[in-house]
Short mmCIF file of C-alpha atoms in Angstrom, two decimals:
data_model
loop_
_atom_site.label_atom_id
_atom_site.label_comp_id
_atom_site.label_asym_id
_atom_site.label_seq_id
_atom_site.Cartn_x
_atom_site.Cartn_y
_atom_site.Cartn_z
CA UNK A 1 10.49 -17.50 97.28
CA UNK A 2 7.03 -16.47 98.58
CA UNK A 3 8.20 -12.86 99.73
CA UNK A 4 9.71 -12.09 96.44
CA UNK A 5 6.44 -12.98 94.36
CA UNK A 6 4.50 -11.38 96.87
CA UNK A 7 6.42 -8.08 96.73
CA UNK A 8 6.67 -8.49 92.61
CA UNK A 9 2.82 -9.04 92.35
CA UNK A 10 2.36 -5.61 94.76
CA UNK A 11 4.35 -3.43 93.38
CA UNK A 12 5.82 -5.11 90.11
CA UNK A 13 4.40 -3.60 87.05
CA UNK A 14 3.57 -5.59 83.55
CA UNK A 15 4.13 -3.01 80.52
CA UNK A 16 3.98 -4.32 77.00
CA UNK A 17 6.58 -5.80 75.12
CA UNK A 18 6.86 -8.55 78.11
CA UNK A 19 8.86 -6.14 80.27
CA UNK A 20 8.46 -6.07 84.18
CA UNK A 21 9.50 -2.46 85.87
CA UNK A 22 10.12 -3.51 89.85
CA UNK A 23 12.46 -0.63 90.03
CA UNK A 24 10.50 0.15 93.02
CA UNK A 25 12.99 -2.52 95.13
CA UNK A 26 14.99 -4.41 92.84
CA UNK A 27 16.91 -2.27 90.59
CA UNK A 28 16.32 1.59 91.15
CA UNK A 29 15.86 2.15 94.28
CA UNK A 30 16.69 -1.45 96.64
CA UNK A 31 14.84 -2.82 99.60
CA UNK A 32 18.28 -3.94 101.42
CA UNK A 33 15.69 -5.89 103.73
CA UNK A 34 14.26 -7.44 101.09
CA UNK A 35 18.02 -8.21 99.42
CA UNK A 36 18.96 -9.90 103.05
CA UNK A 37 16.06 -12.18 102.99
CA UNK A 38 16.65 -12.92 99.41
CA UNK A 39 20.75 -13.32 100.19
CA UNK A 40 19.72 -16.10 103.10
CA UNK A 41 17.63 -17.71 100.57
CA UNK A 42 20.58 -17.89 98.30
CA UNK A 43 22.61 -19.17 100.71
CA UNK A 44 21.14 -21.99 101.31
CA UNK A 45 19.92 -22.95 97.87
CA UNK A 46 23.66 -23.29 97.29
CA UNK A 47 25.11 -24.34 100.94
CA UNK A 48 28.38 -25.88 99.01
CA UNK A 49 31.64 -24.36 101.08
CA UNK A 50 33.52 -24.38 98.16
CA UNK A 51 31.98 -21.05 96.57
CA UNK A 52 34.78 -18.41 97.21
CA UNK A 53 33.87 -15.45 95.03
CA UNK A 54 30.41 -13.89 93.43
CA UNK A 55 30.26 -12.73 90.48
CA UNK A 56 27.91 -10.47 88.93
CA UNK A 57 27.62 -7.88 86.28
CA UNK A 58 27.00 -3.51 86.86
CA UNK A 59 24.91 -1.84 87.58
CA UNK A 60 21.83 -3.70 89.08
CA UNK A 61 23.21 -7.18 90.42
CA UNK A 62 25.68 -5.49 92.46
CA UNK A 63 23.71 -4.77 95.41
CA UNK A 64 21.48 -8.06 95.68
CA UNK A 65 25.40 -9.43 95.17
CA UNK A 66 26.84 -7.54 98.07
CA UNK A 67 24.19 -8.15 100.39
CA UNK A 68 24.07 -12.07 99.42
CA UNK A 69 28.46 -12.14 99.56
CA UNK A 70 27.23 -11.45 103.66
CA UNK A 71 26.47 -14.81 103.95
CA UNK A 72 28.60 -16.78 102.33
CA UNK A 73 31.66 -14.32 103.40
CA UNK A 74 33.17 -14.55 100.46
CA UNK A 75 34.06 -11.40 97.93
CA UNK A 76 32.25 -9.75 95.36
CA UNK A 77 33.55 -9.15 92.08
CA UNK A 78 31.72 -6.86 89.34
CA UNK A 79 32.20 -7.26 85.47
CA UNK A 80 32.23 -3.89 84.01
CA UNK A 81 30.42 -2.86 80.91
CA UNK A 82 32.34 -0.72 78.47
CA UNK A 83 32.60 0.51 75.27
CA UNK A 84 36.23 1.08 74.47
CA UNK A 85 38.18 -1.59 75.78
CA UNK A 86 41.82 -1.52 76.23
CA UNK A 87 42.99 -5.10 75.29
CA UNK A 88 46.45 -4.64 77.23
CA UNK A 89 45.99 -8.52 77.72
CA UNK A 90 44.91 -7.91 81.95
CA UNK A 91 41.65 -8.45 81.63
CA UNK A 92 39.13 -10.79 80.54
CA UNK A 93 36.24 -9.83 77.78
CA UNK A 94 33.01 -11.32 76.50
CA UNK A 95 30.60 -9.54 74.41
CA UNK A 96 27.13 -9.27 76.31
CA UNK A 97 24.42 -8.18 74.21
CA UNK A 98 21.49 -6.15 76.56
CA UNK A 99 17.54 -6.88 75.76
CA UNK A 100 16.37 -4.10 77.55
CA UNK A 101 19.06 -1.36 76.02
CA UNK A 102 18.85 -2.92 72.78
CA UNK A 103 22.83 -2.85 72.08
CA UNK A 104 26.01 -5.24 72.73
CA UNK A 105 28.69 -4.33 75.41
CA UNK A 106 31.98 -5.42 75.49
CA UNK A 107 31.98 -6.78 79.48
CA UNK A 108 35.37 -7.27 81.25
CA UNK A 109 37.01 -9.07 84.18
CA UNK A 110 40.82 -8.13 85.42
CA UNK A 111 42.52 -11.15 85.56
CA UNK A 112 43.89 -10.25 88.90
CA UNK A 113 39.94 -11.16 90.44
CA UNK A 114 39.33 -14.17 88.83
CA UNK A 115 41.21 -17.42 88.31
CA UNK A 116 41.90 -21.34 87.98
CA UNK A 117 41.67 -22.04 91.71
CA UNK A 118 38.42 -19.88 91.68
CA UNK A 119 34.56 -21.64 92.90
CA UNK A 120 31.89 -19.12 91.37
CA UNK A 121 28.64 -18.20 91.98
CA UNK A 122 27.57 -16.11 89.53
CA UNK A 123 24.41 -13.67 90.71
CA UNK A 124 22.02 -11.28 88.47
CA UNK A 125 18.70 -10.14 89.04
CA UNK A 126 17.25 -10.50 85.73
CA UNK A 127 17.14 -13.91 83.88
CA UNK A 128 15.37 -13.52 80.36
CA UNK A 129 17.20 -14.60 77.49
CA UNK A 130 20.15 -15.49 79.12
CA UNK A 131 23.10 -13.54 77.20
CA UNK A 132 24.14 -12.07 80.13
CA UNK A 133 24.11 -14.86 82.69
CA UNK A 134 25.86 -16.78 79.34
CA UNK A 135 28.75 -13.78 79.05
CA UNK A 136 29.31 -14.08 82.86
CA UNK A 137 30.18 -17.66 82.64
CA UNK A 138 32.28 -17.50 79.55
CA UNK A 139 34.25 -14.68 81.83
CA UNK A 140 34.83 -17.68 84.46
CA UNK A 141 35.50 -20.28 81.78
CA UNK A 142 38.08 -17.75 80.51
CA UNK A 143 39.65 -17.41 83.58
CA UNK A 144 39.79 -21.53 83.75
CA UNK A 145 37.60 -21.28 87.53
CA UNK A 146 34.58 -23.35 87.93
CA UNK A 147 30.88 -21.84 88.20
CA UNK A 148 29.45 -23.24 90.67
CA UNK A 149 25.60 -22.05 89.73
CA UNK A 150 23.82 -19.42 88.89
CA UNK A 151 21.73 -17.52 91.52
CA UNK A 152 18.88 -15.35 90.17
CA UNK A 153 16.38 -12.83 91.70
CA UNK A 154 13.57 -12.87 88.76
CA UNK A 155 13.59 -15.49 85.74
CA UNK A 156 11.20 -14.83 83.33
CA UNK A 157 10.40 -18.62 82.81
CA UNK A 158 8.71 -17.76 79.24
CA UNK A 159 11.75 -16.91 77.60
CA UNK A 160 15.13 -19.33 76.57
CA UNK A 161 17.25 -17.94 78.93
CA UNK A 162 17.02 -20.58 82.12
CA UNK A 163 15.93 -23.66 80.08
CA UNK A 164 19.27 -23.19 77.67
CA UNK A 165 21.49 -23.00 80.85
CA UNK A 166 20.45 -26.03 82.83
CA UNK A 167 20.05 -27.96 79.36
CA UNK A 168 23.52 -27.13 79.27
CA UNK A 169 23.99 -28.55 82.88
CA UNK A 170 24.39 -24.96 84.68
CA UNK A 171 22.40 -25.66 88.48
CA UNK A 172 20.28 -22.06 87.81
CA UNK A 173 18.30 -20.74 90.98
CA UNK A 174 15.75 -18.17 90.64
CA UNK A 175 14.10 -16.84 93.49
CA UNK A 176 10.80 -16.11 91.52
CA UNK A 177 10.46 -17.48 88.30
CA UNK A 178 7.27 -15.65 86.02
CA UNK A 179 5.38 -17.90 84.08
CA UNK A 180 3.20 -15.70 82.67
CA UNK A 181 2.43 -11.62 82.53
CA UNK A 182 -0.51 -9.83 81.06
CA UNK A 183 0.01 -5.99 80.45
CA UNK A 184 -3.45 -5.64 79.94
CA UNK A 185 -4.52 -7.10 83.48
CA UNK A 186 -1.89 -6.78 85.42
CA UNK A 187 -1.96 -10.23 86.14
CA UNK A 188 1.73 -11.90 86.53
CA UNK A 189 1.92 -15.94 87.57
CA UNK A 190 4.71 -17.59 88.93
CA UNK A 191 5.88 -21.23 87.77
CA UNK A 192 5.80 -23.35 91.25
CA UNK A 193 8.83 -24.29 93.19
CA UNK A 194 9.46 -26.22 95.89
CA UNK A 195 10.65 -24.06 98.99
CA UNK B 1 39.32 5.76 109.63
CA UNK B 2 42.36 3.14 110.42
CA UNK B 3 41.19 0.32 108.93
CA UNK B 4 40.32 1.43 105.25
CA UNK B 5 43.36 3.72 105.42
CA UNK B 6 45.55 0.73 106.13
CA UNK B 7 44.12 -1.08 103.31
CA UNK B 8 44.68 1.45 101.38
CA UNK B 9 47.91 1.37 102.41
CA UNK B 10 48.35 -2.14 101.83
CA UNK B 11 46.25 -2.85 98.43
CA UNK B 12 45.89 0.75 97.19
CA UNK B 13 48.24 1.03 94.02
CA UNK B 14 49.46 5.12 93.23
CA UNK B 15 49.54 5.03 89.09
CA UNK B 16 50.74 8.50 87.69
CA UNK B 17 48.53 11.55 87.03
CA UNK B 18 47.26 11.03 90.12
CA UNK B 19 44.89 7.63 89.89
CA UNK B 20 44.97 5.55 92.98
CA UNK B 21 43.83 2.02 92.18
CA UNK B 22 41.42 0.39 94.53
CA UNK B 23 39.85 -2.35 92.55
CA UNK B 24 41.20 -5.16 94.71
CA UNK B 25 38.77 -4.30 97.75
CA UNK B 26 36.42 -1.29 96.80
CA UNK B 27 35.34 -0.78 93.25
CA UNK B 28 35.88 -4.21 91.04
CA UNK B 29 36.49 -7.22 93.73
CA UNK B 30 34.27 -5.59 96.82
CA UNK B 31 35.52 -6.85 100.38
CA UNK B 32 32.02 -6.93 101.67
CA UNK B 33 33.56 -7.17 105.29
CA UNK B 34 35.13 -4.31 104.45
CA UNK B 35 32.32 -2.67 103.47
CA UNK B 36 30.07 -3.38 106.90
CA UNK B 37 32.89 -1.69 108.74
CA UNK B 38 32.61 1.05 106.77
CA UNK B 39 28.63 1.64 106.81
CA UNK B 40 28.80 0.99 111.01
CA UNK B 41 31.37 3.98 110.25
CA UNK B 42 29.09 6.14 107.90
CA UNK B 43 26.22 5.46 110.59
CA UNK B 44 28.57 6.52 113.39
CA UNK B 45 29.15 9.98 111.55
CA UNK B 46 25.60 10.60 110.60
CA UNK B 47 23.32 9.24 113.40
CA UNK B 48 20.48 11.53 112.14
CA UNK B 49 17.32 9.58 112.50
CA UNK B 50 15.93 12.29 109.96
CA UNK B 51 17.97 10.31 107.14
CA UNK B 52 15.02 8.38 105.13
CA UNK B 53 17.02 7.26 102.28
CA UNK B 54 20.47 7.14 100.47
CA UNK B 55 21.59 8.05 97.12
CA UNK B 56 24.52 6.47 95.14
CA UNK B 57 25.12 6.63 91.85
CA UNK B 58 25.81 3.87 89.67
CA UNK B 59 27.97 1.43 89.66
CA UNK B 60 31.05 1.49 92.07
CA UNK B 61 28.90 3.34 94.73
CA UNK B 62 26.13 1.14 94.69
CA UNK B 63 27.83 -1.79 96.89
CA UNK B 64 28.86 0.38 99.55
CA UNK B 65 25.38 2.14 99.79
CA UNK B 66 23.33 -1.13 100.02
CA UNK B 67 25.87 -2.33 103.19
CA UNK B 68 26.01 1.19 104.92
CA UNK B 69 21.89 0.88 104.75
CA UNK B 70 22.14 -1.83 106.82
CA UNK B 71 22.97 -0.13 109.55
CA UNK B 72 20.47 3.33 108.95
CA UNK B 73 17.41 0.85 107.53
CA UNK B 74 16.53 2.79 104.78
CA UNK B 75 16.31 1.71 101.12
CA UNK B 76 19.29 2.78 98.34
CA UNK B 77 18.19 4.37 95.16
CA UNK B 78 21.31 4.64 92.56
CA UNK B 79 21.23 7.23 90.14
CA UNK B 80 21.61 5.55 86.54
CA UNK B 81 24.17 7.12 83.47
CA UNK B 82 22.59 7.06 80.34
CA UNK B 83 23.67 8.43 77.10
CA UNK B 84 20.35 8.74 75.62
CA UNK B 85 17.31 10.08 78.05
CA UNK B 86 13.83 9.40 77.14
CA UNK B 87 13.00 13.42 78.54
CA UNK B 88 9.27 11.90 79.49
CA UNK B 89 9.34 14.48 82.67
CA UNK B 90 9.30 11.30 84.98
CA UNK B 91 13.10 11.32 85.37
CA UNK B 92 15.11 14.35 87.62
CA UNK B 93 17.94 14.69 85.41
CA UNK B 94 21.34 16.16 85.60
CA UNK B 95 25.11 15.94 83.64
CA UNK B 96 28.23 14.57 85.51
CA UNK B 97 32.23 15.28 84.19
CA UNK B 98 33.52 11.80 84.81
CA UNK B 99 36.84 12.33 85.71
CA UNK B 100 38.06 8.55 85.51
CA UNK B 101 36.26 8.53 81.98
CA UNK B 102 36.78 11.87 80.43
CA UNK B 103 33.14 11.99 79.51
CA UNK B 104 29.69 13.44 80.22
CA UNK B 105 27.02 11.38 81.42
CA UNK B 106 23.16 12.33 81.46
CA UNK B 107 22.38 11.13 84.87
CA UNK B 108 19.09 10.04 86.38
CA UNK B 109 17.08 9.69 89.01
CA UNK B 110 13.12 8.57 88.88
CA UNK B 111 10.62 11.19 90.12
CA UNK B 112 8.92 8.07 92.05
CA UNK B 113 11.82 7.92 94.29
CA UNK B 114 13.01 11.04 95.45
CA UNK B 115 10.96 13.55 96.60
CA UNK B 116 10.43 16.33 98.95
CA UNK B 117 9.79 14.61 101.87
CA UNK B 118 12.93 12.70 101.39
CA UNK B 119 16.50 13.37 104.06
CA UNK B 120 19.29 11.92 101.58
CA UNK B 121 22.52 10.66 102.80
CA UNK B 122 24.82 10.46 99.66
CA UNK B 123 27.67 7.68 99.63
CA UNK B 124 30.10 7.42 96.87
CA UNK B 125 33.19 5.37 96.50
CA UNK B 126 35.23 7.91 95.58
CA UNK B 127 35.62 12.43 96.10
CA UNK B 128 37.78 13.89 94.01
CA UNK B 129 36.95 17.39 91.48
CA UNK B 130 33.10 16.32 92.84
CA UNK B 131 31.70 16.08 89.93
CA UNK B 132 29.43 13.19 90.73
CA UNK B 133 28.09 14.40 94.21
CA UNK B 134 27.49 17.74 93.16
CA UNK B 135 25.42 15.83 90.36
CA UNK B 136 23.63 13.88 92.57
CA UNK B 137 23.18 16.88 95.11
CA UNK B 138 21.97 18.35 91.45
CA UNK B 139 19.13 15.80 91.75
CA UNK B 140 18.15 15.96 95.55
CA UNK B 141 17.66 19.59 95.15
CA UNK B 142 15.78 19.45 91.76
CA UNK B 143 12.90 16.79 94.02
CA UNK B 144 13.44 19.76 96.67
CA UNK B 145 14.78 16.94 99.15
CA UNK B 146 17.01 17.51 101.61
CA UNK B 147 20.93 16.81 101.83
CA UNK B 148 21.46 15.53 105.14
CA UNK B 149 25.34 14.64 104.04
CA UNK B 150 27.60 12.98 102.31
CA UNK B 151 29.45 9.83 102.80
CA UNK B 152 32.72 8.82 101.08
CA UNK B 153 35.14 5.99 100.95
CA UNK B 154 38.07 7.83 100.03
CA UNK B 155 38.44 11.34 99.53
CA UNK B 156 41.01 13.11 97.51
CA UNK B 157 42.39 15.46 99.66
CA UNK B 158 44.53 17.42 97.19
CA UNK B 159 41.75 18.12 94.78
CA UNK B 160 38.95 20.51 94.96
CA UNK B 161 35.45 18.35 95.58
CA UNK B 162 35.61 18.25 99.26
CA UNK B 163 36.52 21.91 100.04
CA UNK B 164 34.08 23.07 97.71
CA UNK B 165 31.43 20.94 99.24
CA UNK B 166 32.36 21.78 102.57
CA UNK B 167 32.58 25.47 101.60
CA UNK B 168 28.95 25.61 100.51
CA UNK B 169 28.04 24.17 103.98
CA UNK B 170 27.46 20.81 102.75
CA UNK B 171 28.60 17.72 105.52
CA UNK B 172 30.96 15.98 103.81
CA UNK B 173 32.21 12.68 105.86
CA UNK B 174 35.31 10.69 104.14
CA UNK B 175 36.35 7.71 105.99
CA UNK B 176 39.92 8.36 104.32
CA UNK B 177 41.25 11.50 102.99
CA UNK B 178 44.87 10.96 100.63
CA UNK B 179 46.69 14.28 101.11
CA UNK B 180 49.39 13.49 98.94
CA UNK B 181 50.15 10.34 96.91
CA UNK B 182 53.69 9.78 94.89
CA UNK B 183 53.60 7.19 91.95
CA UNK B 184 57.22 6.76 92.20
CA UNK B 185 57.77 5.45 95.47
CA UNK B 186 54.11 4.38 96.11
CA UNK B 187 53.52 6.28 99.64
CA UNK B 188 50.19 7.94 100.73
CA UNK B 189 49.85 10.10 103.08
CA UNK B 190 46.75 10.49 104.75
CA UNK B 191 45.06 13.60 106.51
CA UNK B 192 44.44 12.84 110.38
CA UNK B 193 40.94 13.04 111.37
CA UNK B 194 39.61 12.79 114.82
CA UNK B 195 38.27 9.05 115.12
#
């Protein structure tokens, strides 16, 4: 998506250790225009009219989920990190373990929000190694619904994360996909896609 | 404002001590509809053109904001909870009494995005002792920005956040205010507000 890499090459910044701050719109403070273009996009990457719930994980794929949900009017629900779960047998838990915070989360879904008869599109806006795009749809498989695909703002195409989930047959869309990133330069290339 | 209240009404379940469960529309499943009623609300009630940006506070706030900016075109930052701040002097930082969690959270904002040009509209899911707002009114203050007001989904009218806030000449808007709520027989009552 040509406004995404454009806005991730102006104001994206490469630090070492392969990490890409773009807290300036994507997950600090939000360009909601930004998030609507990139929700259309969405949309019709996966036009299939039997997705009837996102799903996406606190605290930074809840907005670009929200504003997405506006086009495919369907709800939003949020798995929620936590430390200290109570396992009174309502919800559903994966273990999700972070590559930025360095740590693993217990991650839960009530059972009343997710289901059998349930069509999923699963949204994030980081794709890297893939752990928590992979404890999001063991969360659905748990709940016996179907994930439909997996929508993504930024995949860092240079680590396992997207190649492990469509070798496993998962239909993964990301909107901007980095190739390459050089802390030294600044420099950051994007694989090609097909708009 | 009759909508929310009647969902409320309808999907809101009273737990004892005083909890009021939401998570089927607001803060787990999100009914993004929902939501767009209730920023063309939040806009209604603050039509300040001097509002340049909204503050929310991660993660059941964060959904709301990014709708409500819809409708004032202004970007969302969300204040992040961290256990552990890197003090580098880049970060405003304040502590927040979580109620829900009976913990303390180090909560922060980036210098980058809040400064003292900035008119901050506050939205948060939820007012109760008002911890979190006066944290994040905390951190508005500490960039010497300005509070233009403060949005809320549902305000608990029987505890002390919003007469506080409203005592220290903040605007405090809640879209729903519970007055009383009994656990036994499930009723709410709500506090009439001029629509």
């Amino acid at each position: 998506m040509q406004l995404l890499e454009e806005r991730i090459r102006r104001d994206g910044i490469v630090k070492p250790g392969n990490v890409l701050k773009v807290d300036g719109f994507l997950n600090h403070q939000m360009d909601v225009d930004l998030f609507n273009e990139m929700g259309k996009e969405l949309r019709r990457l996966f036009p299939s009219e039997q997705i009837n719930k996102i799903l996406t994980i606190e605290a930074s794929g809840i907005g670009i989920a929200c504003i997405a949900a506006q086009y495919f009017h369907v709800p939003v629900v949020f798995a929620k990190k936590s430390q200290s779960i109570n396992l009174d047998g309502e919800q559903y838990v994966t273990r999700i373990e972070s590559f930025t915070h360095k740590r693993v989360y217990d991650v839960i879904v009530s059972k009343k929000y997710l289901g059998a008869d349930d069509h999923v599109l699963i949204i994030d806006d980081f794709l890297a190694n893939g752990c928590a795009v992979a404890g999001l749809i063991d969360l659905v498989e748990n709940a016996g619904a179907t994930v439909e695909g997996v929508g993504i703002a930024i995949e860092k195409g240079f680590q396992e994360g997207g190649r492990t989930l469509r070798n496993k047959g998962v239909r993964v869309e990301s909107l901007a996909i980095v190739e390459a990133m050089n802390d030294e330069t600044g420099e950051i290339t994007f694989r090609s896609q097909k708009e």
